[in-house]
Coordinates of C-alpha atoms and ligand atoms in Angstrom, one line a residue:
X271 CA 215.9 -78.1 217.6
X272 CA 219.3 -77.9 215.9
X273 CA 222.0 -77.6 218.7
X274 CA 224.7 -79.5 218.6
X275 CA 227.0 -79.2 221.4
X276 CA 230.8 -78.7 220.8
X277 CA 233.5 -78.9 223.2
X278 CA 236.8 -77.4 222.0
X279 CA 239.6 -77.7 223.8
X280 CA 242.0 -77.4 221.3
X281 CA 245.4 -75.2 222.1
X282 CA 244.2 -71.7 220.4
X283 CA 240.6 -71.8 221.5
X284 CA 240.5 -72.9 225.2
X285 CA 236.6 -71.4 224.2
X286 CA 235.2 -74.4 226.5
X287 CA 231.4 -75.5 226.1
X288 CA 229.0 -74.3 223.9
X289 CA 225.8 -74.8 222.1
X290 CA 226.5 -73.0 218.9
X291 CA 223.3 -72.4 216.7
X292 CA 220.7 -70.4 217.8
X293 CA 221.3 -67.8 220.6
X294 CA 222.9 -69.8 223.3
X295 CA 226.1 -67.6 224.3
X296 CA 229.2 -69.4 224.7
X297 CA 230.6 -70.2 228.3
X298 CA 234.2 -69.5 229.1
X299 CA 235.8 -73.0 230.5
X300 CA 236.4 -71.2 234.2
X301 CA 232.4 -70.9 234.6
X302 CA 232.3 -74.7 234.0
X303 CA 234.8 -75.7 235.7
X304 CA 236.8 -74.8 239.1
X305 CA 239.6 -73.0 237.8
X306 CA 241.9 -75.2 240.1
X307 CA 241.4 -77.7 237.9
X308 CA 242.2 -75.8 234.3
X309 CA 245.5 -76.4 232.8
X310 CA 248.2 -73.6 233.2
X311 CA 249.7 -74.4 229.9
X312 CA 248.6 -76.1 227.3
X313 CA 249.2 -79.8 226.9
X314 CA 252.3 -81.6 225.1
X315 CA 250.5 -83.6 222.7
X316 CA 251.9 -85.2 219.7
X317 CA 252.2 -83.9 216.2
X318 CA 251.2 -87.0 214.1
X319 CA 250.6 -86.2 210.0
X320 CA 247.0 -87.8 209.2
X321 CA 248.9 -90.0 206.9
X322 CA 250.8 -91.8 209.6
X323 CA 247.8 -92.0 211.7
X324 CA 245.5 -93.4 208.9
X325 CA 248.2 -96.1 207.9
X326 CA 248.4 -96.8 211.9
X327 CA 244.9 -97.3 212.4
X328 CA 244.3 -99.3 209.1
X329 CA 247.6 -101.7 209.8
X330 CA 246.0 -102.5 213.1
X331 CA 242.4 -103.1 211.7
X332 CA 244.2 -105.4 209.1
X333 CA 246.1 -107.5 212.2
X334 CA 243.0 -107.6 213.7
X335 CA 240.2 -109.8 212.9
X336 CA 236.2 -108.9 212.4
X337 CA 233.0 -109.6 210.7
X338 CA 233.9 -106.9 207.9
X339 CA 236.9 -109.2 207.3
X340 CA 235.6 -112.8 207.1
X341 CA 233.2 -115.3 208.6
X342 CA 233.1 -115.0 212.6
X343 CA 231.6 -119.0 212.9
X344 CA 231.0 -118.1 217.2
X345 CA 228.3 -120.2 218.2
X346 CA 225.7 -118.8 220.3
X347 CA 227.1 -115.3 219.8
X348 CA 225.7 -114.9 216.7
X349 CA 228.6 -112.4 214.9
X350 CA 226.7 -111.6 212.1
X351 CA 227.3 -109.1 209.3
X352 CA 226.5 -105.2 210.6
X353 CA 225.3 -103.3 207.8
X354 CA 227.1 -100.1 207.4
X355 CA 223.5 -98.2 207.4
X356 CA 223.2 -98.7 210.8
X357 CA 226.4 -96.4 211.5
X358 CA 225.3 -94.0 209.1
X359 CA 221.9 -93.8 211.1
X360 CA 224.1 -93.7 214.6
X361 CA 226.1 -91.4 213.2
X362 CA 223.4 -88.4 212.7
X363 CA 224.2 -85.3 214.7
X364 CA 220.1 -85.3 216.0
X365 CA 221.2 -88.4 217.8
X366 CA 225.2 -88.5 218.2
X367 CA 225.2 -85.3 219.6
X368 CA 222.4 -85.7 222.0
X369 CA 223.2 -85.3 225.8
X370 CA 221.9 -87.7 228.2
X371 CA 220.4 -84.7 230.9
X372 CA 219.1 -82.8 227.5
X373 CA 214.7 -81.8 228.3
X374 CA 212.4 -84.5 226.6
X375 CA 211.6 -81.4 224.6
X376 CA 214.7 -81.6 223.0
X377 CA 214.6 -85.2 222.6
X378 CA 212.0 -86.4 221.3
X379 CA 213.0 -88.1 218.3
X380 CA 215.6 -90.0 220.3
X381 CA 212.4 -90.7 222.7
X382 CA 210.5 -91.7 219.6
X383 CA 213.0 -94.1 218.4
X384 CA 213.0 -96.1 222.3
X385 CA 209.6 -95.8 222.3
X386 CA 208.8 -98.0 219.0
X387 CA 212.0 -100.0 219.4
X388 CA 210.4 -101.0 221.8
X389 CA 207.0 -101.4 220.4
X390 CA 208.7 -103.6 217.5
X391 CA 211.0 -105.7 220.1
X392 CA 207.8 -106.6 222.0
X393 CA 205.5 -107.4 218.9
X394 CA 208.8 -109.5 217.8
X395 CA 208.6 -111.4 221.1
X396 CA 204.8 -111.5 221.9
X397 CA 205.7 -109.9 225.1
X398 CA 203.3 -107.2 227.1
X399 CA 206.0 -104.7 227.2
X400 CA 210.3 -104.3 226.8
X401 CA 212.5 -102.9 228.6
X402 CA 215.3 -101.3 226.8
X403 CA 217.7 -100.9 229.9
X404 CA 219.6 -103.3 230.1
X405 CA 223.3 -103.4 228.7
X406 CA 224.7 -106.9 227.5
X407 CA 222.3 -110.3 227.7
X408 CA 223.9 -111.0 231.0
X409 CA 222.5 -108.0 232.5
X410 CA 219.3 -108.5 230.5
X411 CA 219.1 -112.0 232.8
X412 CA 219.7 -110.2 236.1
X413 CA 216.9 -107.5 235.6
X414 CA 214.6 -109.9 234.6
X415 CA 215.7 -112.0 237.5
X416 CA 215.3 -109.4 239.5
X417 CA 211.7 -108.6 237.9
X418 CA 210.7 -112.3 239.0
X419 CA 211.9 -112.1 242.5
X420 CA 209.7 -109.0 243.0
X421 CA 207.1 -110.8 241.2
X422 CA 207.1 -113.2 244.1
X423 CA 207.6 -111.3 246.8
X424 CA 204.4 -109.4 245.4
X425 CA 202.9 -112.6 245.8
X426 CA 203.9 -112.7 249.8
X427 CA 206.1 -115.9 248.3
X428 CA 209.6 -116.8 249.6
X429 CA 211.5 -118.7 246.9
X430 CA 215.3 -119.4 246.8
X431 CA 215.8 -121.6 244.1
X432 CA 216.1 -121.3 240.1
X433 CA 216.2 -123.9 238.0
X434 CA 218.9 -123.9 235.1
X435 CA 219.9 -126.0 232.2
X436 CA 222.8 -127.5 232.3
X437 CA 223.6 -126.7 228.6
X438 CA 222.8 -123.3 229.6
X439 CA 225.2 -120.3 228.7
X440 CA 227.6 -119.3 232.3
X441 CA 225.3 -116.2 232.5
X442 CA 223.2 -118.2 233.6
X443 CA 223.8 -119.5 237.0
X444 CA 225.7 -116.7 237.2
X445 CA 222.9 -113.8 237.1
X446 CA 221.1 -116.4 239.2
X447 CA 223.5 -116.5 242.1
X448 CA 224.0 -112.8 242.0
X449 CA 220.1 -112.0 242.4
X450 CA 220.6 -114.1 245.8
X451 CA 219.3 -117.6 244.3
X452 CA 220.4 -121.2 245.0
X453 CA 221.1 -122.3 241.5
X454 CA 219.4 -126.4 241.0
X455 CA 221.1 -127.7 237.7
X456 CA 218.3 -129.5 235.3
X457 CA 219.9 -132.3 233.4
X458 CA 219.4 -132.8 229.3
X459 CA 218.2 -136.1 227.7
X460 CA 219.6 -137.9 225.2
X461 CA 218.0 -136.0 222.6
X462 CA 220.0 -132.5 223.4
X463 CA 216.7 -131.3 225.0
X464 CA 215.6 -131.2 228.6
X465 CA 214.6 -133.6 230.8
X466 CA 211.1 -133.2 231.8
X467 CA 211.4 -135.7 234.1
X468 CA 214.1 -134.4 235.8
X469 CA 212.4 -131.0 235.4
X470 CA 209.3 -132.5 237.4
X471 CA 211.3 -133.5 240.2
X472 CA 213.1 -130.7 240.5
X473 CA 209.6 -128.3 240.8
X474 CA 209.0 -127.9 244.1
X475 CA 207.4 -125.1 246.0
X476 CA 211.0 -123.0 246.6
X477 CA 211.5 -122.7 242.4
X478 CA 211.3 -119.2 241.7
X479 CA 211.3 -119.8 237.8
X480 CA 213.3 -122.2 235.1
X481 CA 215.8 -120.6 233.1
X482 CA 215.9 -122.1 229.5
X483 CA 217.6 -120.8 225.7
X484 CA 215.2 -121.9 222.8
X485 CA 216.6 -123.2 220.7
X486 CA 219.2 -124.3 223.1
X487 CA 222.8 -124.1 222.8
X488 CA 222.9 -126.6 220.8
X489 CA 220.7 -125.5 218.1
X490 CA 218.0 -127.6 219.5
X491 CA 214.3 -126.2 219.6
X492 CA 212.9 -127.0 222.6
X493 CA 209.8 -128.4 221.5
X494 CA 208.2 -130.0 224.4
X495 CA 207.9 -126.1 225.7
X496 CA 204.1 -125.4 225.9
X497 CA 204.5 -128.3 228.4
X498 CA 206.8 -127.2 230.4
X499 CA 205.6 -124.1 230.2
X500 CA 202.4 -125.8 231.7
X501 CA 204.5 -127.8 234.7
X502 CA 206.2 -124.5 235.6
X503 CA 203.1 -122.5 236.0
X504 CA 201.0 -125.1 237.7
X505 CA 203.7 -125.1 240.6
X506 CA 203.5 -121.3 240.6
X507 CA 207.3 -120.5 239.1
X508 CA 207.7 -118.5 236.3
X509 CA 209.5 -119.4 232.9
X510 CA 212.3 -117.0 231.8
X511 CA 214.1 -116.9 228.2
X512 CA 217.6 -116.2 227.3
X513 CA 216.9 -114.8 224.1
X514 CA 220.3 -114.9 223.0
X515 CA 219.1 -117.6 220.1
X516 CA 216.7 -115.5 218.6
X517 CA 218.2 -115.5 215.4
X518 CA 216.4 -118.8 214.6
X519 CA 213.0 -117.9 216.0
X520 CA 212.5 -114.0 213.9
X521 CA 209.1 -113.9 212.4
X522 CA 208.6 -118.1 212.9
X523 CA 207.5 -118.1 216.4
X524 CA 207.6 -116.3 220.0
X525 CA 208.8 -116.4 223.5
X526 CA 205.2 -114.7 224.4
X527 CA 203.1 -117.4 222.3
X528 CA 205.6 -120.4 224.2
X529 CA 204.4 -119.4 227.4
X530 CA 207.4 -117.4 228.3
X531 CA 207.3 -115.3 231.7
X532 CA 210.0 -113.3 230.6
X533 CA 213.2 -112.8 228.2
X534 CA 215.9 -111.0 227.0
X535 CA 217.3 -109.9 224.0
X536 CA 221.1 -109.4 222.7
X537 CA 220.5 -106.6 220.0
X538 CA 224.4 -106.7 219.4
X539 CA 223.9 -110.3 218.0
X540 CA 220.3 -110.5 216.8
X541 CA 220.0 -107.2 215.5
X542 CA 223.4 -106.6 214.4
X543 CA 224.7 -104.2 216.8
X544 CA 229.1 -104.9 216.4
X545 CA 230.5 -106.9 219.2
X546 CA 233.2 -109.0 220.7
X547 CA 235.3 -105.8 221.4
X548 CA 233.9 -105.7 224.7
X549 CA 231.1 -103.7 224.1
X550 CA 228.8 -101.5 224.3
X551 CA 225.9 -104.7 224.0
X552 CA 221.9 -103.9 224.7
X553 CA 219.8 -106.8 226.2
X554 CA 216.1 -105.7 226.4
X555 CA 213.9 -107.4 228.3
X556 CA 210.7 -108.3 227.7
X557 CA 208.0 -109.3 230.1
X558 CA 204.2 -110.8 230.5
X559 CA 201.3 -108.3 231.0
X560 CA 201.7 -109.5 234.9
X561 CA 205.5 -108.6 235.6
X562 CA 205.1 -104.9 233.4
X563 CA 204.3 -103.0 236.8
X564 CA 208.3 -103.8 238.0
X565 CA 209.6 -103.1 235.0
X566 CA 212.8 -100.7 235.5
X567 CA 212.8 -96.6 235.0
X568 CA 212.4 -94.8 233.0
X569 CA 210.2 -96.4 230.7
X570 CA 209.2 -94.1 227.4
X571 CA 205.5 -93.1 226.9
X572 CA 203.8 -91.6 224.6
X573 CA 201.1 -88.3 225.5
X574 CA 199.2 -87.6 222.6
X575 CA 202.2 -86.9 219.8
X576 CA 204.6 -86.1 222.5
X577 CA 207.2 -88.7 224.0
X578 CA 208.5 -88.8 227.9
X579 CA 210.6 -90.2 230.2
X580 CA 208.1 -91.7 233.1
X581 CA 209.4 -92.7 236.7
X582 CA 206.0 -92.5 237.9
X583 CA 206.2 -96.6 238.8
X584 CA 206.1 -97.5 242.2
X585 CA 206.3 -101.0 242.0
X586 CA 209.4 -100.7 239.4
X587 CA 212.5 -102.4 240.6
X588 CA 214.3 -99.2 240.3
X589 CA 216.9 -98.4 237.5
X590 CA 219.4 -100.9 236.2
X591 CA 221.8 -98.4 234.8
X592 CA 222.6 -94.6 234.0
X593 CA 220.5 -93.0 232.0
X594 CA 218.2 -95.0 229.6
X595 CA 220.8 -97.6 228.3
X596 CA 223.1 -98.1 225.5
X597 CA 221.4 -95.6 223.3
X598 CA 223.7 -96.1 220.1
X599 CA 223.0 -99.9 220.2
X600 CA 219.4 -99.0 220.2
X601 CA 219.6 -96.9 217.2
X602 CA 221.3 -100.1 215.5
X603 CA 219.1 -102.4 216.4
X604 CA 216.1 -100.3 215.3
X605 CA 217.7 -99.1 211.4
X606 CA 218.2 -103.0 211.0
X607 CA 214.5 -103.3 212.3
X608 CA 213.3 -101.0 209.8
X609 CA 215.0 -101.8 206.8
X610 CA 214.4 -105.6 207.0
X611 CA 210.9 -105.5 208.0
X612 CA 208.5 -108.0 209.0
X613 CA 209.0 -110.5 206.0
X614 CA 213.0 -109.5 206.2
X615 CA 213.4 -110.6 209.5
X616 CA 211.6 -114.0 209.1
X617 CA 214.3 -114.2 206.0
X618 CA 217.1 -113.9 208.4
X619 CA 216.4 -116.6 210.3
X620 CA 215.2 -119.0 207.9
X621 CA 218.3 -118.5 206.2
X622 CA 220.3 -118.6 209.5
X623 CA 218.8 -121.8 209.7
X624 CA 219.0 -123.2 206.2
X625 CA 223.0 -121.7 206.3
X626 CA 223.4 -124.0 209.9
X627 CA 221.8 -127.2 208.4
X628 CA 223.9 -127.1 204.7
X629 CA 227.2 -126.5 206.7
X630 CA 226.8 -129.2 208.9
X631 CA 225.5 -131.8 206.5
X632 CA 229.2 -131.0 204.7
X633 CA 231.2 -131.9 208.1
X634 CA 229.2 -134.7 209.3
X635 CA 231.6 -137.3 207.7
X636 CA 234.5 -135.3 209.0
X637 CA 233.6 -135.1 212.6
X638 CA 231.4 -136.8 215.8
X639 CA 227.7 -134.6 215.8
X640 CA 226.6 -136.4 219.4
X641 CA 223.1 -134.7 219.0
X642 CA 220.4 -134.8 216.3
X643 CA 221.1 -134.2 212.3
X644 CA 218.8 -131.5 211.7
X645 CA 219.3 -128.4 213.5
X646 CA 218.5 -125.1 214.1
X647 CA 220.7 -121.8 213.1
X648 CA 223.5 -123.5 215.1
X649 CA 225.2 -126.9 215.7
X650 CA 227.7 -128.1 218.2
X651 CA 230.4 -130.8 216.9
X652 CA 232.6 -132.9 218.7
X653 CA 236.1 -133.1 218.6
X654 CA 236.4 -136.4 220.1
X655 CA 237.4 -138.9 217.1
X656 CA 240.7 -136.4 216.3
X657 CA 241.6 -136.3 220.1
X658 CA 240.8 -140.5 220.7
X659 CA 242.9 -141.1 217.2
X660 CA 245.6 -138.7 216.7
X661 CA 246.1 -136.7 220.0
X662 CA 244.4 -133.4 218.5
X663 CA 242.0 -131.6 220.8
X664 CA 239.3 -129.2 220.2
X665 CA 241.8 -126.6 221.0
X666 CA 244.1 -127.4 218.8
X667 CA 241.7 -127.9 215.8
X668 CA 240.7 -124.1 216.5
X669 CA 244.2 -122.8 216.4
X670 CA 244.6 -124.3 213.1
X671 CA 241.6 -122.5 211.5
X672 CA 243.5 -119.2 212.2
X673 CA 245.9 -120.3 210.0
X674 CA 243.5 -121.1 207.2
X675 CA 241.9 -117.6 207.9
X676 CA 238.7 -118.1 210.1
X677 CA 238.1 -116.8 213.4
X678 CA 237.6 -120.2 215.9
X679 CA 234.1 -121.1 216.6
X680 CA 233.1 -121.4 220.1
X681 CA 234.9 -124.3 221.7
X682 CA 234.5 -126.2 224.9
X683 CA 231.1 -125.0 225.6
X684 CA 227.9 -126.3 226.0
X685 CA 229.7 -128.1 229.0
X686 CA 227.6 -131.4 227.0
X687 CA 229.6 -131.8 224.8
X688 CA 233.0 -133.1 224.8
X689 CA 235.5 -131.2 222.9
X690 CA 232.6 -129.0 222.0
X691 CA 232.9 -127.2 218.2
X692 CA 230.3 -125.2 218.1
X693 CA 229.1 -123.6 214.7
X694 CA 226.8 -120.8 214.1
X695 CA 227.4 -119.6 210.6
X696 CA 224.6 -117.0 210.4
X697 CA 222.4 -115.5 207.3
X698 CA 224.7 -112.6 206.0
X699 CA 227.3 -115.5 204.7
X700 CA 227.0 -116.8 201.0
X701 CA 227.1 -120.5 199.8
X702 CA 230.7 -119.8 198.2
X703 CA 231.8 -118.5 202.1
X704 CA 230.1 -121.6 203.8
X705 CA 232.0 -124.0 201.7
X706 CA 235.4 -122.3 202.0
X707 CA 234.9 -122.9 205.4
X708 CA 233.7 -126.5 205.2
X709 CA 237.1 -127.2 203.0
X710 CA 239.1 -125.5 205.7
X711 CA 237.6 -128.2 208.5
X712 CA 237.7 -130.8 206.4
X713 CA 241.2 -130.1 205.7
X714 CA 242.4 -130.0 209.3
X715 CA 240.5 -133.6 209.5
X716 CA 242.1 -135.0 207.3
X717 CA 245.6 -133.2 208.8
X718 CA 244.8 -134.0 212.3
X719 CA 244.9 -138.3 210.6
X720 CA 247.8 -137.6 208.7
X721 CA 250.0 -135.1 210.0
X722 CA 249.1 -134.5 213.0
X723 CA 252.0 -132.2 214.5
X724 CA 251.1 -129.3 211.9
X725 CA 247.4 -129.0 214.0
X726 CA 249.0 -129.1 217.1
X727 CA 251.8 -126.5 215.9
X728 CA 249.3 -123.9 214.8
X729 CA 248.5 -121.2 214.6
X730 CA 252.0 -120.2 212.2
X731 CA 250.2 -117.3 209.9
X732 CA 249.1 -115.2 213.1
X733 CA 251.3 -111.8 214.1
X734 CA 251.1 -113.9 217.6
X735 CA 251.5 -117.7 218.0
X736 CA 250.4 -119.8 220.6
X737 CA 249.9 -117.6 223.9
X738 CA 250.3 -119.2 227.5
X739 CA 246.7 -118.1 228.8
X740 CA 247.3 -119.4 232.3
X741 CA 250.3 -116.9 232.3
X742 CA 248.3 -114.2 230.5
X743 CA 245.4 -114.3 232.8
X744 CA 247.8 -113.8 235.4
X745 CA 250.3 -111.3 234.5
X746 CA 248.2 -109.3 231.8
X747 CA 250.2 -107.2 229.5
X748 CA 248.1 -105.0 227.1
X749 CA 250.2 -103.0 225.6
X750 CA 252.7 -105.8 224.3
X751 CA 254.3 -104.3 220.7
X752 CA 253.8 -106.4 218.3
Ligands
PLP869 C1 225.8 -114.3 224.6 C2 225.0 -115.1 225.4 C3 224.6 -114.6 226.7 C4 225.2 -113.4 227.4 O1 225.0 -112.3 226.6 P1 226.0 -111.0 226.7 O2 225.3 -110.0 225.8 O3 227.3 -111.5 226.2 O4 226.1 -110.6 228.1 C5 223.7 -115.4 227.4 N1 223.3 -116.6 226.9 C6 223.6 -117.0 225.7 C7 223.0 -118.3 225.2 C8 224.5 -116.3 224.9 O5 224.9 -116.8 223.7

């Protein structure tokens, strides 16, 4: 099918809505909408040349900073490079111009493209089937939160508590304690990994599930995980993933094959969707063969060669959002997915992971590592020496990499780590990148011991300087001219 729907409400035509093509007539705006609510003359709107709003729009990209601009060092988030293909693919009128309420008989390419998205995200995971729902990881967490309390009940079981890491990311605790649970923190050992004896105490017959990142938030692979995979089950919980670090893990191992219950993915970090403008994020979730009959609708199936939209699932939790989620995400995810293919995507994260190591072998003079040396596709510094020494915090170390042209990485978190640095370089950067951003921290070390006030004046290169954030939390102003 080749509509394409168009909706014109430009000054002259005032034609309204139509599906031009084939031999769908054109409907006059008042037959769509109540005429009480039709303009009576037509709106004042600016006259802007294209050359002034070209030079706007480029003037604020250039104030702004993003991945297309230079290294985006966020640990955890994983900012990675998004190839340009995957716009090109979004951009195609067969899917941009889709409507959500279109038939599946006009859809089923767009049905196609769930339907092994989905295939390839479970395969990736070892999972019995995905869910492509959910928008953001956080939301990801709730369903499948949500997935394991119905799980239980199922079961006739009343359980109220989860367990949770205490390295573990705030979405954590928080999807716990918004699916109802009592949240029991589980403490880490020396090592950066968790406790297991802690974790055994803690398993009693109220745990619901644990709630554990692998690697963990500080790069760490958990790998003590078949075992605690083991404990979990035998007391009858269930073992849930944030899959948030799956940028290390692509093609090397899976949540499925650890003993994982169930997961979630972040396709606008791992698979290269753009974020950290707010949005729109995907965060499939994946589930064992035993949790697929709650899984949320609609789910995609395939008849034959055909493709539809089934709500025939009584036991399904119900729907998690409008609709069938963040389809232009999806479509992202799945071009990336295709062009890097199997042996691509083990590539990514072997490089993720070899790019993590050689960075932080160059800082580890430079700056306290209170964890292990070798690490996964992320590492988490302390700031601790420069604030002890010379009176310069995490904080401040941050603002002074704006100034030498890098986005901060993520600071103060794992809640571990004391004046927490923490790294996550990611494949798509080159060797010449990584080291230009090595010199840049060194630099500030050795600034931080011998001048210190510079550090703690930053950022001075920024259109805006320091900002009062207790102020700006308060009294938000968005629309402050720069
Ligand atoms: C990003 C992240 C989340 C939350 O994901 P969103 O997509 O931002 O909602 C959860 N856990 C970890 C470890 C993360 O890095």
């Amino acid at each position: 099918m080749k509509e394409k729907l168009i909706f014109d409400l430009s000054r002259k035509g005032r034609k309204g809505y139509s599906l031009s093509g084939n031999d769908c007539p054109e409907l006059p705006l008042e037959s769509i909408l109540p005429s009480k609510f039709l303009r009576k003359a037509p709106a004042d709107l600016p006259e802007v040349p294209e050359s002034e709003v070209v030079r706007h729009f480029v003037r604020l990209s250039n104030l702004n900073y993003h991945v297309d601009k230079n290294m985006y060092p966020l640990g955890s988030c994983t900012m990675k490079y998004n190839p340009k293909i995957n716009d090109y693919t979004c951009d195609l009128p067969g899917f941009s111009a889709l409507h959500p309420l279109q038939p599946a008989e006009t859809t089923q390419g767009a049905l196609q493209l769930m339907y092994e998205l989905a295939e390839m995200l479970r395969e990736i995971a070892g999972m019995g089937a995905v869910t492509l729902q959910p928008a953001a990881g956080a939301h990801g967490e709730l369903t499948g939160i949500l997935l394991i309390k119905k799980y239980h009940e199922a079961q006739g079981a009343k359980r109220h508590k989860l367990l949770v890491v205490d390295s573990a990311h705030g979405t954590n605790p928080a999807s716990a304690a918004l699916a109802g649970y009592e949240i029991i923190s589980v403490k880490g050992n020396a090592d950066g990994r968790t406790d297991l004896e802690d974790l055994r105490s803690k398993l009693d017959g109220d745990v619901a599930a644990l709630m554990l990142t692998n690697p963990n938030t500080i790069g760490l692979f958990e790998k003590d995980i078949q075992q605690m995979a083991k404990m979990v089950h035998d007391n009858g919980s269930l073992l849930y993933m944030d899959g948030a670090n799956m940028n290390a893990l692509l093609g090397i191992t899976r949540p499925g094959d650890m003993g994982f219950d169930v997961m979630h993915y972040n396709l606008h970090k791992t698979f290269s969707a753009p974020h950290g403008g707010g949005g729109p994020g995907s965060g499939p979730v994946g589930v064992s063969d035993k949790l697929v009959p709650y899984l949320p609708v609609p789910i995609v199936e395939k008849e034959g060669t055909t493709y539809k939209l089934s709500y025939d699932r009584p036991e399904s939790i119900g729907s998690m959002m409008n609709f069938y989620g963040n389809f232009s995400v999806l479509v992202r995810a799945y071009t990336y997915i295709r062009m890097l293919g199997p042996d691509g995507l083990r590539r990514v994260s072997e490089n993720a992971i070899i790019n993590a190591n050689y960075l932080l072998s160059k800082l580890l003079d430079s700056y306290d590592l209170p964890y292990p040396k070798t690490v996964l596709h992320e590492f988490c510094l302390s700031g601790d020496r420069q604030k002890k020494a010379h009176g310069v915090k995490t904080l401040d170390i941050a603002k002074r990499l704006l100034d030498y042209g890098f986005h901060a990485p993520t600071i103060y978190f794992p809640l571990i780590v004391s004046e927490a640095l923490m790294i996550e370089p990611t494949e798509t950067e080159s060797k010449e990148t990584l080291d230009v951003f090595a010199d840049a921290l060194l630099s500030i070390a050795r600034e931080a011991e011998t001048e210190p006030e510079v550090v703690l004046a930053a950022p001075v290169t920024t259109p805006v300087k320091r900002l009062d954030e207790a102020m700006a939390s308060r009294q938000l102003n968005t629309c402050c001219a720069l």
